[in-house]
PDB file of C-alpha atoms in Angstrom:
ATOM      1  CA  MET A  23      15.042  17.811  55.600  1.00 51.00           C
ATOM      2  CA  SER A  24      12.913  20.541  57.118  1.00 54.00           C
ATOM      3  CA  TYR A  25      10.245  19.690  59.672  1.00 56.00           C
ATOM      4  CA  PRO A  26       7.140  21.834  60.164  1.00 60.00           C
ATOM      5  CA  VAL A  27       6.982  23.952  63.298  1.00 65.00           C
ATOM      6  CA  THR A  28       4.350  26.274  64.666  1.00 72.00           C
ATOM      7  CA  ALA A  29       4.663  29.865  65.719  1.00 79.00           C
ATOM      8  CA  GLN A  30       4.101  30.345  69.447  1.00 86.00           C
ATOM      9  CA  PRO A  31       0.689  31.982  69.903  1.00 89.00           C
ATOM     10  CA  ASP A  32       0.605  35.260  71.822  1.00 92.00           C
ATOM     11  CA  LEU A  33      -1.801  34.109  74.501  1.00 93.00           C
ATOM     12  CA  GLU A  34      -0.744  36.888  76.863  1.00 94.00           C
ATOM     13  CA  LYS A  35      -2.012  39.519  74.407  1.00 94.00           C
ATOM     14  CA  PHE A  36      -5.307  37.651  74.020  1.00 95.00           C
ATOM     15  CA  VAL A  37      -5.841  37.421  77.795  1.00 96.00           C
ATOM     16  CA  VAL A  38      -5.010  41.113  78.257  1.00 95.00           C
ATOM     17  CA  GLU A  39      -7.630  41.991  75.612  1.00 95.00           C
ATOM     18  CA  CYS A  40     -10.230  39.821  77.380  1.00 96.00           C
ATOM     19  CA  LEU A  41      -9.555  41.477  80.750  1.00 97.00           C
ATOM     20  CA  VAL A  42      -9.474  45.099  79.475  1.00 96.00           C
ATOM     21  CA  PRO A  43     -13.146  45.726  80.404  1.00 96.00           C
ATOM     22  CA  LEU A  44     -12.207  45.226  84.085  1.00 97.00           C
ATOM     23  CA  PRO A  45     -10.455  48.410  85.273  1.00 97.00           C
ATOM     24  CA  GLY A  46      -7.870  47.634  87.945  1.00 97.00           C
ATOM     25  CA  VAL A  47      -7.058  44.169  86.570  1.00 98.00           C
ATOM     26  CA  THR A  48      -3.605  43.491  85.153  1.00 97.00           C
ATOM     27  CA  CYS A  49      -2.059  40.246  83.988  1.00 97.00           C
ATOM     28  CA  PHE A  50       1.142  38.803  82.616  1.00 97.00           C
ATOM     29  CA  ALA A  51       2.521  35.442  81.531  1.00 96.00           C
ATOM     30  CA  TYR A  52       5.330  34.323  83.791  1.00 96.00           C
ATOM     31  CA  SER A  53       6.011  31.034  82.039  1.00 96.00           C
ATOM     32  CA  SER A  54       5.272  29.262  78.775  1.00 94.00           C
ATOM     33  CA  ALA A  55       6.174  25.821  77.543  1.00 93.00           C
ATOM     34  CA  GLN A  56       5.745  23.831  74.364  1.00 91.00           C
ATOM     35  CA  LEU A  57       4.099  20.561  75.437  1.00 91.00           C
ATOM     36  CA  ASP A  58       4.688  18.491  72.318  1.00 86.00           C
ATOM     37  CA  LEU A  59       7.446  18.236  69.715  1.00 79.00           C
ATOM     38  CA  ALA A  60       5.327  19.635  66.901  1.00 77.00           C
ATOM     39  CA  GLY A  61       4.295  22.725  68.870  1.00 80.00           C
ATOM     40  CA  TRP A  62       0.601  21.965  68.611  1.00 85.00           C
ATOM     41  CA  LEU A  63       0.008  22.471  72.348  1.00 91.00           C
ATOM     42  CA  TRP A  64       1.390  25.303  74.502  1.00 93.00           C
ATOM     43  CA  SER A  65       0.975  25.862  78.216  1.00 96.00           C
ATOM     44  CA  TYR A  66       1.137  29.325  79.758  1.00 97.00           C
ATOM     45  CA  MET A  67       1.168  30.347  83.399  1.00 98.00           C
ATOM     46  CA  ILE A  68      -0.738  33.620  83.740  1.00 98.00           C
ATOM     47  CA  GLN A  69      -0.875  35.829  86.818  1.00 98.00           C
ATOM     48  CA  VAL A  70      -3.906  38.073  87.234  1.00 98.00           C
ATOM     49  CA  ASP A  71      -3.867  40.920  89.762  1.00 98.00           C
ATOM     50  CA  ALA A  72      -7.003  42.803  90.837  1.00 98.00           C
ATOM     51  CA  ARG A  73      -6.536  46.191  92.521  1.00 98.00           C
ATOM     52  CA  ALA A  74      -9.168  48.512  93.924  1.00 97.00           C
ATOM     53  CA  GLY A  75      -9.585  51.194  96.591  1.00 96.00           C
ATOM     54  CA  ARG A  76     -10.978  48.763  99.188  1.00 97.00           C
ATOM     55  CA  LYS A  77     -10.213  45.142  99.999  1.00 97.00           C
ATOM     56  CA  ALA A  78     -13.797  43.991  99.319  1.00 97.00           C
ATOM     57  CA  ALA A  79     -13.823  45.752  95.942  1.00 98.00           C
ATOM     58  CA  ALA A  80     -10.502  44.136  94.984  1.00 98.00           C
ATOM     59  CA  ARG A  81     -11.937  40.732  95.965  1.00 98.00           C
ATOM     60  CA  ASP A  82     -15.045  41.313  93.832  1.00 98.00           C
ATOM     61  CA  LEU A  83     -12.854  42.382  90.921  1.00 98.00           C
ATOM     62  CA  ALA A  84     -10.740  39.219  91.315  1.00 98.00           C
ATOM     63  CA  GLU A  85     -13.926  37.151  91.112  1.00 98.00           C
ATOM     64  CA  SER A  86     -14.960  38.935  87.903  1.00 98.00           C
ATOM     65  CA  ALA A  87     -11.502  38.229  86.455  1.00 98.00           C
ATOM     66  CA  ARG A  88     -11.814  34.550  87.480  1.00 98.00           C
ATOM     67  CA  GLN A  89     -15.068  34.306  85.557  1.00 97.00           C
ATOM     68  CA  VAL A  90     -13.417  35.782  82.453  1.00 97.00           C
ATOM     69  CA  MET A  91     -10.480  33.372  82.766  1.00 97.00           C
ATOM     70  CA  ALA A  92     -12.772  30.363  83.252  1.00 96.00           C
ATOM     71  CA  GLY A  93     -14.723  31.401  80.163  1.00 96.00           C
ATOM     72  CA  LEU A  94     -11.701  31.473  77.857  1.00 96.00           C
ATOM     73  CA  THR A  95     -12.367  27.896  76.729  1.00 93.00           C
ATOM     74  CA  SER A  96     -15.754  29.067  75.417  1.00 93.00           C
ATOM     75  CA  ALA A  97     -14.276  32.082  73.633  1.00 88.00           C
ATOM     76  CA  PRO A  98     -14.161  31.892  69.850  1.00 87.00           C
ATOM     77  CA  PRO A  99     -10.705  31.233  68.399  1.00 85.00           C
ATOM     78  CA  TRP A 100      -8.633  34.315  67.746  1.00 85.00           C
ATOM     79  CA  ASP A 101      -6.221  34.681  64.820  1.00 85.00           C
ATOM     80  CA  ALA A 102      -3.306  33.059  66.724  1.00 88.00           C
ATOM     81  CA  GLY A 103      -5.051  30.068  68.294  1.00 89.00           C
ATOM     82  CA  THR A 104      -7.724  28.463  70.430  1.00 92.00           C
ATOM     83  CA  VAL A 105      -7.828  28.159  74.217  1.00 95.00           C
ATOM     84  CA  ASN A 106      -8.677  24.584  75.129  1.00 93.00           C
ATOM     85  CA  TYR A 107      -7.916  24.370  78.869  1.00 95.00           C
ATOM     86  CA  VAL A 108      -7.908  26.714  81.888  1.00 97.00           C
ATOM     87  CA  ARG A 109      -7.130  25.694  85.445  1.00 97.00           C
ATOM     88  CA  ALA A 110      -6.791  27.890  88.523  1.00 96.00           C
ATOM     89  CA  GLU A 111      -3.392  27.137  90.041  1.00 96.00           C
ATOM     90  CA  ALA A 112      -3.650  29.483  93.032  1.00 96.00           C
ATOM     91  CA  GLY A 113      -5.945  32.140  94.386  1.00 91.00           C
ATOM     92  CA  ALA A 114      -7.452  34.450  94.341  1.00 95.00           C
ATOM     93  CA  PHE A 115      -5.466  35.281  97.460  1.00 96.00           C
ATOM     94  CA  TRP A 116      -4.875  38.496  99.406  1.00 97.00           C
ATOM     95  CA  ASN A 117      -1.583  39.973  98.252  1.00 96.00           C
ATOM     96  CA  PRO A 118      -1.451  43.683  99.119  1.00 96.00           C
ATOM     97  CA  ASP A 119       0.835  45.955  97.143  1.00 95.00           C
ATOM     98  CA  PRO A 120       4.075  47.063  98.855  1.00 94.00           C
ATOM     99  CA  ASP A 121       2.410  50.380  99.733  1.00 95.00           C
ATOM    100  CA  GLY A 122      -0.513  48.498 101.345  1.00 93.00           C
ATOM    101  CA  GLY A 123      -2.897  49.002  98.445  1.00 96.00           C
ATOM    102  CA  PRO A 124      -5.623  46.332  98.179  1.00 97.00           C
ATOM    103  CA  ARG A 125      -4.745  43.580  95.708  1.00 98.00           C
ATOM    104  CA  TYR A 126      -5.838  40.020  95.093  1.00 98.00           C
ATOM    105  CA  THR A 127      -3.699  37.711  92.970  1.00 98.00           C
ATOM    106  CA  ALA A 128      -4.630  34.540  91.098  1.00 98.00           C
ATOM    107  CA  ARG A 129      -2.553  32.259  88.887  1.00 98.00           C
ATOM    108  CA  TYR A 130      -3.852  30.133  86.050  1.00 98.00           C
ATOM    109  CA  GLU A 131      -2.534  27.519  83.685  1.00 98.00           C
ATOM    110  CA  VAL A 132      -3.914  28.089  80.203  1.00 97.00           C
ATOM    111  CA  ARG A 133      -3.293  25.680  77.327  1.00 96.00           C
ATOM    112  CA  VAL A 134      -3.715  26.747  73.742  1.00 94.00           C
ATOM    113  CA  HIS A 135      -3.570  25.239  70.270  1.00 91.00           C
ATOM    114  CA  PRO A 136      -1.980  27.517  67.666  1.00 88.00           C
ATOM    115  CA  SER A 137      -4.105  28.290  64.634  1.00 83.00           C
ATOM    116  CA  ARG A 138      -3.637  26.113  61.575  1.00 75.00           C
ATOM    117  CA  ASP A 139      -2.164  29.163  59.839  1.00 72.00           C
ATOM    118  CA  ALA A 140       0.721  29.088  62.341  1.00 63.00           C
ATOM    119  CA  TRP A 141       2.258  25.987  60.735  1.00 62.00           C
ATOM    120  CA  ARG A 142       5.310  26.780  58.648  1.00 58.00           C
ATOM    121  CA  PRO A 143       8.486  25.036  57.572  1.00 53.00           C
ATOM    122  CA  ALA A 144      11.348  25.237  60.013  1.00 52.00           C
ATOM    123  CA  THR A 145      14.067  27.729  59.179  1.00 55.00           C
ATOM    124  CA  PRO A 146      17.149  25.775  58.095  1.00 56.00           C
ATOM    125  CA  ASN A 147      20.169  26.085  60.346  1.00 55.00           C
ATOM    126  CA  PRO A 148      22.793  27.997  58.292  1.00 55.00           C
ATOM    127  CA  ARG A 149      25.623  26.526  60.398  1.00 57.00           C
ATOM    128  CA  ARG A 150      24.672  22.974  59.593  1.00 52.00           C
ATOM    129  CA  ALA A 151      26.471  21.474  56.620  1.00 50.00           C
ATOM    130  CA  THR A 152      24.099  20.218  53.960  1.00 51.00           C
ATOM    131  CA  ALA A 153      26.422  17.927  52.056  1.00 50.00           C
ATOM    132  CA  THR A 154      24.713  15.464  49.774  1.00 53.00           C
ATOM    133  CA  PRO A 155      26.235  12.107  48.957  1.00 52.00           C
ATOM    134  CA  ALA A 156      27.852  11.841  45.553  1.00 54.00           C
ATOM    135  CA  ASP A 157      25.876  10.056  42.846  1.00 55.00           C
ATOM    136  CA  PRO A 158      28.258   7.552  41.263  1.00 53.00           C
ATOM    137  CA  ARG A 159      26.429   7.794  37.920  1.00 57.00           C
ATOM    138  CA  LYS A 160      26.993  11.534  37.704  1.00 56.00           C
ATOM    139  CA  GLU A 161      30.537  11.496  39.049  1.00 52.00           C
ATOM    140  CA  GLY A 162      31.751   8.785  36.691  1.00 55.00           C
ATOM    141  CA  ILE A 163      32.795   6.590  39.609  1.00 51.00           C
ATOM    142  CA  ARG A 164      33.013   2.929  38.833  1.00 52.00           C
ATOM    143  CA  SER A 165      32.335   0.275  41.369  1.00 47.00           C
TER     144      SER A 165
END
């Protein structure tokens, strides 16, 4: 028997596309987890870094990024899914680059539902034996 599974949505790509208009902002997913057996709810931990020439400018940029992140639940669904929850986990906090460059960092938990098109049958495990019980009527076995 094959159970339906969902493809993991590429939330990181979606968040990067939403933050592109903010020069100096970078982000990456540092964790993701499937929250239910069917794969209908995924949680991602996203780090957003805001860099600028001055500390105050980096702080302002971090605030602009926070507003974008908070607005993801209002964003229309994209082809891979729908954002249904955003929570600031930490920050924005002062986190200068190793060379002393101004940077603020914030971390967010973002939960997403995959699109309905992401449902597909599970790929059968080729190592698993798929023996079927013998049918006594076909095998001529008498009981």
